[in-house]
Amino acid sequence: MATPSHRTPLAELVEELLATDGPLPIVAAGEPVLRRATEPYDGQLDTALLSRFVEALRVTMHAAPGVGLAAPQVGVPLRIAVVEDPAPVPEEVREARGRVPQPFRVLVNASYEPVGTHRAAFFEGCLSVPGWQAVVARHAQVRLTCEDENGRPVDEVFSGWPARIVQHETDHLDGMLYLDRAELRSLSSNQAMAERWTQPTPEQAAASLGFELP
């Protein structure tokens, strides 16, 4: 990654965001930054500023709380995201969804490609679409290529819920929200989710709400 010789407008934007302590404000659906492809990271932030920004993303993700957060979700159109999932779920959910703990990771200039043809459908939500969840059929296994925050290359295959997180966050970097891929008949408020759709898989929701699963 190149080191910039002068401050960029993106660096100024990030400095402004970091001027206030605590979690960063998360932008909601309807903001244009969420619908535009991000700019590949190529040293627009110097090493110290990148480190501070990554830490702010981590703090914001934890405070939300969430298992991933992309730079556009805090109004910064850079191809950077963070993920982390302690996976505090019952064993039956862990088994059905392939949800296993994931350490904190920084994804710089991330992209993914499917491994195989199998797809899995589960409810998911988004910090930029608060209060709602919907079923999304995603690749069950993907190959992630990116760099970490130190510029080291990453080339790794993810399966189950970690693969879903990788796809969700990388989609943000391409200007996509999970609703673009969702089965809209499944769209449910968080209250409805808590009252009706707590099952490990969405089969009952599909039968009741009238949508098909892969």
Short mmCIF file of C-alpha atoms in Angstrom, two decimals, residues 22-211:
data_model
loop_
_atom_site.label_atom_id
_atom_site.label_comp_id
_atom_site.label_asym_id
_atom_site.label_seq_id
_atom_site.Cartn_x
_atom_site.Cartn_y
_atom_site.Cartn_z
CA GLY A 22 -16.86 7.04 21.43
CA PRO A 23 -18.66 5.04 18.76
CA LEU A 24 -19.09 6.61 15.35
CA PRO A 25 -22.60 7.41 14.07
CA ILE A 26 -23.90 4.69 11.74
CA VAL A 27 -25.63 5.96 8.61
CA ALA A 28 -28.99 4.44 7.65
CA ALA A 29 -30.45 3.24 4.36
CA GLY A 30 -31.24 6.20 2.14
CA GLU A 31 -27.78 7.74 2.44
CA PRO A 32 -26.07 7.80 -0.98
CA VAL A 33 -22.75 6.60 0.47
CA LEU A 34 -24.36 3.19 1.07
CA ARG A 35 -25.28 2.89 -2.61
CA ARG A 36 -21.96 3.72 -4.22
CA ALA A 37 -19.00 1.45 -4.84
CA THR A 38 -16.17 2.32 -2.50
CA GLU A 39 -12.73 3.59 -3.42
CA PRO A 40 -9.98 0.95 -3.14
CA TYR A 41 -7.65 1.69 -0.25
CA ASP A 42 -4.27 2.81 -1.54
CA GLY A 43 -2.76 4.84 1.26
CA GLN A 44 -5.38 7.60 1.46
CA LEU A 45 -4.98 7.35 5.26
CA ASP A 46 -1.51 7.30 6.74
CA THR A 47 -0.57 4.40 9.00
CA ALA A 48 -1.49 6.14 12.24
CA LEU A 49 -4.83 7.42 10.93
CA LEU A 50 -5.72 4.02 9.46
CA SER A 51 -5.02 2.41 12.83
CA ARG A 52 -7.24 4.93 14.62
CA PHE A 53 -10.01 4.46 12.05
CA VAL A 54 -9.90 0.67 12.34
CA GLU A 55 -10.11 0.94 16.12
CA ALA A 56 -13.09 3.30 15.81
CA LEU A 57 -14.83 0.78 13.52
CA ARG A 58 -14.17 -1.96 16.08
CA VAL A 59 -15.56 0.12 18.94
CA THR A 60 -18.61 1.09 16.89
CA MET A 61 -19.28 -2.51 15.83
CA HIS A 62 -19.11 -3.70 19.44
CA ALA A 63 -21.32 -0.88 20.71
CA ALA A 64 -24.05 -1.42 18.10
CA PRO A 65 -23.71 -4.42 18.65
CA GLY A 66 -22.91 -6.22 15.40
CA VAL A 67 -20.60 -8.81 13.88
CA GLY A 68 -19.34 -6.64 11.04
CA LEU A 69 -19.11 -3.02 9.96
CA ALA A 70 -18.01 -1.49 6.67
CA ALA A 71 -16.51 1.96 6.23
CA PRO A 72 -19.48 3.24 4.15
CA GLN A 73 -21.72 2.55 7.14
CA VAL A 74 -19.99 5.39 8.97
CA GLY A 75 -20.01 7.58 5.87
CA VAL A 76 -16.51 6.81 4.58
CA PRO A 77 -16.40 5.49 0.98
CA LEU A 78 -13.25 3.39 1.42
CA ARG A 79 -12.94 -0.34 0.76
CA ILE A 80 -12.38 -1.27 4.40
CA ALA A 81 -14.48 -3.40 6.76
CA VAL A 82 -14.10 -5.12 10.11
CA VAL A 83 -15.65 -8.37 11.32
CA GLU A 84 -15.78 -10.26 14.61
CA ASP A 85 -18.26 -12.78 15.96
CA PRO A 86 -18.11 -14.32 19.44
CA ALA A 87 -21.10 -16.46 18.35
CA PRO A 88 -23.01 -16.47 21.66
CA VAL A 89 -25.80 -18.75 20.40
CA PRO A 90 -27.37 -22.05 21.53
CA GLU A 91 -25.81 -25.24 20.22
CA GLU A 92 -28.78 -26.03 17.95
CA VAL A 93 -28.41 -22.63 16.28
CA ARG A 94 -24.65 -23.08 15.99
CA GLU A 95 -25.13 -26.41 14.24
CA ALA A 96 -27.95 -25.31 11.92
CA ARG A 97 -26.23 -22.11 10.78
CA GLY A 98 -22.60 -23.12 10.99
CA ARG A 99 -22.03 -20.22 13.35
CA VAL A 100 -18.65 -20.49 14.99
CA PRO A 101 -16.62 -17.79 16.76
CA GLN A 102 -14.54 -15.53 14.54
CA PRO A 103 -11.66 -13.36 15.74
CA PHE A 104 -11.42 -9.67 14.99
CA ARG A 105 -10.31 -9.12 11.40
CA VAL A 106 -9.74 -6.11 9.18
CA LEU A 107 -10.67 -6.57 5.52
CA VAL A 108 -8.95 -4.14 3.15
CA ASN A 109 -9.90 -4.19 -0.55
CA ALA A 110 -11.96 -7.33 0.01
CA SER A 111 -13.59 -9.42 -2.68
CA TYR A 112 -15.06 -12.92 -2.64
CA GLU A 113 -16.00 -15.71 -5.01
CA PRO A 114 -18.23 -18.72 -4.37
CA VAL A 115 -16.75 -22.13 -3.67
CA GLY A 116 -19.19 -24.69 -5.03
CA THR A 117 -22.85 -24.13 -5.82
CA HIS A 118 -24.58 -24.76 -2.48
CA ARG A 119 -26.58 -21.87 -1.06
CA ALA A 120 -27.98 -21.43 2.44
CA ALA A 121 -30.87 -19.19 3.47
CA PHE A 122 -31.23 -17.58 6.88
CA PHE A 123 -32.56 -14.39 8.41
CA GLU A 124 -30.05 -11.59 8.67
CA GLY A 125 -30.12 -7.93 9.59
CA CYS A 126 -28.02 -4.83 9.10
CA LEU A 127 -26.93 -1.97 11.33
CA SER A 128 -27.84 0.43 8.52
CA VAL A 129 -31.38 -0.98 8.29
CA PRO A 130 -32.28 -0.98 11.98
CA GLY A 131 -35.34 -2.77 13.28
CA TRP A 132 -35.77 -5.29 10.45
CA GLN A 133 -34.53 -8.69 9.30
CA ALA A 134 -35.10 -10.77 6.17
CA VAL A 135 -34.08 -14.12 4.74
CA VAL A 136 -31.14 -14.02 2.34
CA ALA A 137 -29.89 -16.99 0.32
CA ARG A 138 -26.11 -16.76 0.15
CA HIS A 139 -23.22 -18.93 -0.93
CA ALA A 140 -22.54 -21.52 1.76
CA GLN A 141 -18.80 -21.27 1.14
CA VAL A 142 -16.71 -18.44 -0.29
CA ARG A 143 -13.09 -17.63 -0.95
CA LEU A 144 -12.10 -14.24 0.47
CA THR A 145 -9.17 -12.30 -0.92
CA CYS A 146 -8.06 -9.03 0.65
CA GLU A 147 -5.30 -7.48 2.72
CA ASP A 148 -5.17 -6.92 6.45
CA GLU A 149 -4.54 -3.54 8.05
CA ASN A 150 -0.78 -4.08 7.72
CA GLY A 151 -0.93 -4.79 4.00
CA ARG A 152 -0.46 -8.55 4.35
CA PRO A 153 -2.37 -10.60 1.76
CA VAL A 154 -5.30 -12.74 2.91
CA ASP A 155 -6.61 -15.66 0.85
CA GLU A 156 -8.96 -17.83 2.89
CA VAL A 157 -12.06 -19.98 2.48
CA PHE A 158 -15.00 -19.36 4.82
CA SER A 159 -18.01 -21.60 5.40
CA GLY A 160 -21.32 -21.29 7.21
CA TRP A 161 -22.08 -18.11 9.13
CA PRO A 162 -18.57 -16.64 8.74
CA ALA A 163 -19.07 -16.89 4.96
CA ARG A 164 -22.35 -14.99 5.35
CA ILE A 165 -20.64 -12.22 7.31
CA VAL A 166 -17.89 -11.91 4.70
CA GLN A 167 -20.46 -11.63 1.90
CA HIS A 168 -22.63 -9.13 3.77
CA GLU A 169 -19.74 -6.79 4.57
CA THR A 170 -18.11 -7.08 1.15
CA ASP A 171 -21.46 -6.29 -0.47
CA HIS A 172 -21.47 -3.01 1.48
CA LEU A 173 -18.19 -2.13 -0.23
CA ASP A 174 -19.93 -2.54 -3.59
CA GLY A 175 -22.89 -0.33 -2.68
CA MET A 176 -25.27 -3.20 -1.91
CA LEU A 177 -27.54 -3.75 1.08
CA TYR A 178 -28.71 -7.17 2.18
CA LEU A 179 -32.25 -6.23 1.12
CA ASP A 180 -31.07 -6.25 -2.49
CA ARG A 181 -30.58 -10.01 -2.15
CA ALA A 182 -33.37 -10.74 0.34
CA GLU A 183 -36.64 -12.62 -0.05
CA LEU A 184 -38.85 -9.60 0.61
CA ARG A 185 -41.86 -11.67 1.69
CA SER A 186 -39.74 -12.69 4.67
CA LEU A 187 -39.15 -9.09 5.83
CA SER A 188 -39.93 -9.03 9.55
CA SER A 189 -39.61 -6.49 12.32
CA ASN A 190 -37.35 -7.30 15.23
CA GLN A 191 -40.47 -7.65 17.35
CA ALA A 192 -41.92 -10.23 14.95
CA MET A 193 -38.59 -12.04 14.93
CA ALA A 194 -38.59 -12.27 18.72
CA GLU A 195 -42.22 -13.40 18.86
CA ARG A 196 -42.41 -15.74 15.87
CA TRP A 197 -39.17 -16.60 14.10
CA THR A 198 -36.66 -17.69 16.72
CA GLN A 199 -36.22 -21.14 15.15
CA PRO A 200 -32.68 -22.10 14.04
CA THR A 201 -33.79 -22.24 10.38
CA PRO A 202 -36.39 -20.23 8.40
CA GLU A 203 -38.56 -23.15 7.22
CA GLN A 204 -41.50 -22.20 9.44
CA ALA A 205 -41.31 -18.57 8.36
CA ALA A 206 -41.21 -19.64 4.71
CA ALA A 207 -44.36 -21.73 5.13
CA SER A 208 -46.23 -19.01 7.01
CA LEU A 209 -45.12 -15.99 4.98
CA GLY A 210 -45.25 -17.67 1.57
CA PHE A 211 -41.73 -17.71 0.18
#
